[in-house]
Coordinates of C-alpha atoms and ligand atoms in Angstrom, one line a residue:
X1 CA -12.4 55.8 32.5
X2 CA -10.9 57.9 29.9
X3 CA -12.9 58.7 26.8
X4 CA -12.1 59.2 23.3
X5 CA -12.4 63.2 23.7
X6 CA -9.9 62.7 26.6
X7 CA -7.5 60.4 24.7
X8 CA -7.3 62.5 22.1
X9 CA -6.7 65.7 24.3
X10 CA -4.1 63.8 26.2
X11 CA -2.7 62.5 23.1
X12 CA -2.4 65.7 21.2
X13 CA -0.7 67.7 24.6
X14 CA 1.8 64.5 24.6
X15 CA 3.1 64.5 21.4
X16 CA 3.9 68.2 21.3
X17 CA 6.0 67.9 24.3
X18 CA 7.5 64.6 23.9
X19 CA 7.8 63.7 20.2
X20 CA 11.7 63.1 19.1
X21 CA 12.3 63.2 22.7
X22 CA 15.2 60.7 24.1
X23 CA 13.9 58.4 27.3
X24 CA 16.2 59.4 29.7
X25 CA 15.4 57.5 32.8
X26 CA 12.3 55.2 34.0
X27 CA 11.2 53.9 37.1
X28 CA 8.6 51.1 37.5
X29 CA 6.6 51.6 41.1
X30 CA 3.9 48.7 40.4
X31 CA 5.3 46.3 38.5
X32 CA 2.2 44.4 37.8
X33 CA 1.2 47.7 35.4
X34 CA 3.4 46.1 33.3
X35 CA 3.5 43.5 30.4
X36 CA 6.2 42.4 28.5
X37 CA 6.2 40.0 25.4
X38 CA 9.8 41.4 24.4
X39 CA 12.8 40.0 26.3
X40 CA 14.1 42.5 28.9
X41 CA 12.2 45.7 30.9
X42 CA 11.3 49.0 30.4
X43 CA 14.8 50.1 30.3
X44 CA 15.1 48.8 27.0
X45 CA 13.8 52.1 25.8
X46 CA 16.9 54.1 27.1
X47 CA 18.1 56.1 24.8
X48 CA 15.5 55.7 22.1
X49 CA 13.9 58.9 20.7
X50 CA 9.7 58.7 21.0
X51 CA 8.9 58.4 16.8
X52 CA 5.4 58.5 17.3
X53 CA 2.2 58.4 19.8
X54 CA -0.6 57.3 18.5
X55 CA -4.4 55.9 19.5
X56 CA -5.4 52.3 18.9
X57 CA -9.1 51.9 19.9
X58 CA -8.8 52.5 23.5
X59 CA -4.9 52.3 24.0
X60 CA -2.2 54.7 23.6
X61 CA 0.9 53.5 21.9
X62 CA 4.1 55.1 22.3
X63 CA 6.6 53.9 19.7
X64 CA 10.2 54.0 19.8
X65 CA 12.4 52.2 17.3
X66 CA 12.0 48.9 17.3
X67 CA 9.6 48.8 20.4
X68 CA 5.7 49.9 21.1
X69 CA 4.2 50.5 24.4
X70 CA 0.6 50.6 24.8
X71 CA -1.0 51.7 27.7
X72 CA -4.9 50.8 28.0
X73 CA -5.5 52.7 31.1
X74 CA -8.9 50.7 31.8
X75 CA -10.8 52.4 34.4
X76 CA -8.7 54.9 36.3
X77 CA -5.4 55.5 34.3
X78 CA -3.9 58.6 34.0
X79 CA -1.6 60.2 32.6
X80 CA 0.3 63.4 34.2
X81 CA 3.9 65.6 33.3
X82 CA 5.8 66.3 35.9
X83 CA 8.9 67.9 36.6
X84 CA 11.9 65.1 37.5
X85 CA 12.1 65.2 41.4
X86 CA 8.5 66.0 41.8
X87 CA 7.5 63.9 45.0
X88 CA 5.8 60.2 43.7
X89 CA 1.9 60.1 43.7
X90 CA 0.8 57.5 45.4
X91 CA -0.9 55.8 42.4
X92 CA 2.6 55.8 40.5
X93 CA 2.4 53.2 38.5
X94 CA 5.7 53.7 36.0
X95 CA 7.5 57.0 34.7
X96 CA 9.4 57.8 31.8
X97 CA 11.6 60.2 31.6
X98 CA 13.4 62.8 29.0
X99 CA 15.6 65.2 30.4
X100 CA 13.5 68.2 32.2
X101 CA 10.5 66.3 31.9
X102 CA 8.9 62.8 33.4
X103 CA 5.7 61.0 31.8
X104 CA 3.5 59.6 34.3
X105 CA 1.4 56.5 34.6
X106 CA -1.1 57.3 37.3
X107 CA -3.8 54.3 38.4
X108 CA -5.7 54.4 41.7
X109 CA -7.6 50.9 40.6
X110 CA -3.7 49.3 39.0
X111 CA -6.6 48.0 36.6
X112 CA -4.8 49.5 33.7
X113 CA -2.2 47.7 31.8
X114 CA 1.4 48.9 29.6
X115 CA 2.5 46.6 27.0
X116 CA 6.0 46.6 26.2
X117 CA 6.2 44.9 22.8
X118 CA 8.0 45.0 19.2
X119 CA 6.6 47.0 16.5
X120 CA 3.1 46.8 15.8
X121 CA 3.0 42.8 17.1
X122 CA -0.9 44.2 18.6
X123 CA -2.1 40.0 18.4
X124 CA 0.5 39.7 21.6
X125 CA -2.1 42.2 23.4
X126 CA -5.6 40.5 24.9
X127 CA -8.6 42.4 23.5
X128 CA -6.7 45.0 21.2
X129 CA -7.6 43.0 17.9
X130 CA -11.2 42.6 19.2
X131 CA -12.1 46.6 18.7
X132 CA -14.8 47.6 17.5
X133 CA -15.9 50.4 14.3
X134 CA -14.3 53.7 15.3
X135 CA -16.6 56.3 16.4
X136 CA -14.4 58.8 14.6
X137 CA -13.3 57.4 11.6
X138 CA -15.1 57.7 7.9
X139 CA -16.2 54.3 8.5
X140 CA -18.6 55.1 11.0
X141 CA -21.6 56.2 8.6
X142 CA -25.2 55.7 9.2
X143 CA -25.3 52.2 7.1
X144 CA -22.8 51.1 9.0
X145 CA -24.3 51.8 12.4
X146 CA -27.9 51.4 11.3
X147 CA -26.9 47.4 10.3
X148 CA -24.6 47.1 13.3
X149 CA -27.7 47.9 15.8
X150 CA -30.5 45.9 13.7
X151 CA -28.8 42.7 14.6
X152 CA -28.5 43.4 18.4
X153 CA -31.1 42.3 20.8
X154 CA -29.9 43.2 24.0
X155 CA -30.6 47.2 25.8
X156 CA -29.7 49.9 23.6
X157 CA -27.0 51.1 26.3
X158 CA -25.4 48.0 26.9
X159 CA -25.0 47.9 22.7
X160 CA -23.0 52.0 22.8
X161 CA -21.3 50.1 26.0
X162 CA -20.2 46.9 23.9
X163 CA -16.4 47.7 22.7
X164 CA -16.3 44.5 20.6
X165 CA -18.8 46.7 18.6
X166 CA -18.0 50.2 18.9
X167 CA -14.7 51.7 19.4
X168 CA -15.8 53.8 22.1
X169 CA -18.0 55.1 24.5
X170 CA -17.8 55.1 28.4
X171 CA -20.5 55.6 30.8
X172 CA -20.6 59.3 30.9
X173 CA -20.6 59.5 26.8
X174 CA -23.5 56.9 26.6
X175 CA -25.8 59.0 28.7
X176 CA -25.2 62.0 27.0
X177 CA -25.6 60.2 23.5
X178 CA -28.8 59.0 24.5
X179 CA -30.4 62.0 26.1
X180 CA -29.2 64.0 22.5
X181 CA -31.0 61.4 20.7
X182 CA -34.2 61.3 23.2
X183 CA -33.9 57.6 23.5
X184 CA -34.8 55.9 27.0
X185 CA -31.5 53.9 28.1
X186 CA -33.4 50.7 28.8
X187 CA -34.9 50.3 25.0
X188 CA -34.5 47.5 23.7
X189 CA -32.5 47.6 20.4
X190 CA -35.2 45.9 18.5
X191 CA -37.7 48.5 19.8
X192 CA -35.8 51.1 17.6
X193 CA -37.0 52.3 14.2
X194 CA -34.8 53.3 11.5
X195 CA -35.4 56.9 12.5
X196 CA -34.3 56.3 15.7
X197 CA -31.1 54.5 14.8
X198 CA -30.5 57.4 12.1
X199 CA -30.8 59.9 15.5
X200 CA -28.6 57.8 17.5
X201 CA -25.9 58.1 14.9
X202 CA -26.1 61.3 14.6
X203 CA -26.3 61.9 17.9
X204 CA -23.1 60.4 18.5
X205 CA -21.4 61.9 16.2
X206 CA -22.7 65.4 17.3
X207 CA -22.0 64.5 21.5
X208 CA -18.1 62.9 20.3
X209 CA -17.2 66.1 18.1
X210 CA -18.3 68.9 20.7
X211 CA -16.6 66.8 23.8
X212 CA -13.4 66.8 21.3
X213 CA -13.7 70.2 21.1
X214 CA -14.9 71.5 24.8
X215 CA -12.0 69.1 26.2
X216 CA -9.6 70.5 24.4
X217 CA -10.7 74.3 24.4
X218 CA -10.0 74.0 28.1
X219 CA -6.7 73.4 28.0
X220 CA -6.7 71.8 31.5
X221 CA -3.1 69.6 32.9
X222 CA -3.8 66.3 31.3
X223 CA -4.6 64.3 34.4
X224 CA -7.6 66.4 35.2
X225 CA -10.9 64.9 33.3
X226 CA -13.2 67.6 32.4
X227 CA -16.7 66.3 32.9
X228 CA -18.6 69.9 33.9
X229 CA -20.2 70.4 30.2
X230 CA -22.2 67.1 30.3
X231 CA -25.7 67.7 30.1
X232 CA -27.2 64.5 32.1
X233 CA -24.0 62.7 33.2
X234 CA -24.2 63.0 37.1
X235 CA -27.1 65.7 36.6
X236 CA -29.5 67.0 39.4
X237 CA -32.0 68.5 36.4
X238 CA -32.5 68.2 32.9
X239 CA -31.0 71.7 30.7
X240 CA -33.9 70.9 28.3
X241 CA -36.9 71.0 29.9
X242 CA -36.0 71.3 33.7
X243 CA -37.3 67.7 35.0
X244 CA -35.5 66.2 37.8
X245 CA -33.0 63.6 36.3
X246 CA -33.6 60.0 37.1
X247 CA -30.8 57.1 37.1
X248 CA -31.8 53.7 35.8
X249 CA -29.5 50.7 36.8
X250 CA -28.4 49.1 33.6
X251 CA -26.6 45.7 33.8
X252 CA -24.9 46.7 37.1
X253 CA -24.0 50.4 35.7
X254 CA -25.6 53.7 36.6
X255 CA -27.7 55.4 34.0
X256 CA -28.9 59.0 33.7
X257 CA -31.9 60.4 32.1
X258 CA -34.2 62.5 31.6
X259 CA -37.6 60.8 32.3
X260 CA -39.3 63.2 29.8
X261 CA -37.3 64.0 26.7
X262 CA -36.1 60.4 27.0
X263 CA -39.4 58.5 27.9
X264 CA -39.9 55.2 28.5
X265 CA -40.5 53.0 25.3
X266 CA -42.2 50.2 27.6
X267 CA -44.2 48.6 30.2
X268 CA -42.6 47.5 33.2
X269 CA -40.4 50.7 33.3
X270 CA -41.0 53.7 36.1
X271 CA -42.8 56.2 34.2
X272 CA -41.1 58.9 36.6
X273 CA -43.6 61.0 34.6
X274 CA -46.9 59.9 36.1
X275 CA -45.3 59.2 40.1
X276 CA -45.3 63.1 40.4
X277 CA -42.1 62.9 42.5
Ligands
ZN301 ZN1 -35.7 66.8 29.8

């Protein structure tokens, strides 16, 4: 799934080639990409300029006079430009285009979905109101985070999971979040001391601002996801302290972790530290 640092990147590289840009042609491949709570298609945005592109919690909104689309690309959505006449992926899901380029919607899983709606109506989209505190605003402070987590008594990674709660993190940024703060992903939230909480904050923060910056350093075509510079994320060993890193099954999801800097915080858990594998 795309993550914020990779929303943003795509975002930012988006805007400076397409802003003020007039839609020029589109082409629909899988139709059942898209929504539509405005009467008529996509080709109601020939001939509009793109105003603005924007992020709302984990969609991208592309507004043109009059009309949004937002794109949540879900698990496997992609973006991609392409030159007009470049031969169709097979994932197509819909293109844009404007003159001498095309915007692509790529989805191998067509899990993602494009909203074609009027101007700012989000309550028409399922699960866009729901979002949760941004990870990158001011409002995400330690209080804020601290009281959010005290109330929660499920696992600690299924809380940094929960999108209703916070706006966002994916698989791979959990894992990393956690090994930064030391913290074992199977905790339980109510296991966690102030302290800890205060670390996990500031462990997020720390993990979301150097992925901004790494993903967008590399410069990379915007349908590539640059994953290389995660430190436990589909790991063989630890970059800390060289222990082999373990995966813990966490409601249905693959965790990694190191079983040493993150160890386990109680009984019943493999202490991958005493099995001397
Ligand atoms: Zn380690």
């Amino acid at each position: 799934m795309p993550e914020l640092p990779d929303l943003l990147y795509v975002l930012s590289r988006l805007r400076e080639r397409l802003l003020g840009r007039h839609v020029t042609a589109e082409r629909v491949r899988e139709p059942v990409v898209l929504r539509y709570t405005v009467r008529g298609n996509l080709s109601l945005l020939l001939g509009r300029p793109l105003a603005e592109a924007f992020r709302k919690s984990h969609f991208l909104v592309f507004r043109f006079e009059g009309l949004d689309l937002a794109v949540n690309p879900m698990l496997a959505g992609r973006f991609r430009l392409a030159a007009p006449g470049e031969p169709d992926e097979a994932s197509l899901g819909f293109a844009l285009g404007f003159d001498d380029v095309e915007l692509r919607y790529l989805d191998d899983k067509r899990m993602g979905k494009a909203y074609l709606i009027a101007t700012d109506d989000w309550k028409a989209i399922p699960g866009l109101q729901t979002g949760g505190l941004d990870l990158l605003s001011p409002e995400f402070s330690r209080e804020r985070f601290v009281s959010l987590l005290k109330h929660r008594r499920d696992q600690v990674r299924v809380f940094l999971l929960d999108k209703k709660a916070l706006d966002s993190l994916g698989n791979a940024y959990a894992d990393e979040v956690l090994f930064e703060a030391g913290i074992h992903p199977k905790t339980f939230c109510r296991a966690l001391s102030h302290d800890d909480a205060v670390r996990l904050h500031d462990a997020i923060v720390k993990v979301m601002k150097e992925a901004v910056e790494e993903v967008a350093s590399r410069a990379e075509p915007i349908e590539v996801k640059v994953r290389d510079f995660l430190k436990v994320r589909l790991k063989e060993t630890c970059p800390r302290c060289g222990a082999k890193i373990r995966t813990a099954g966490v409601r249905g999801m693959d965790a990694y972790f190191c079983p040493r800097c993150q160890p386990a915080t109680r009984p019943g858990l493999v202490d991958w530290t005493r099995t001397g594998r």
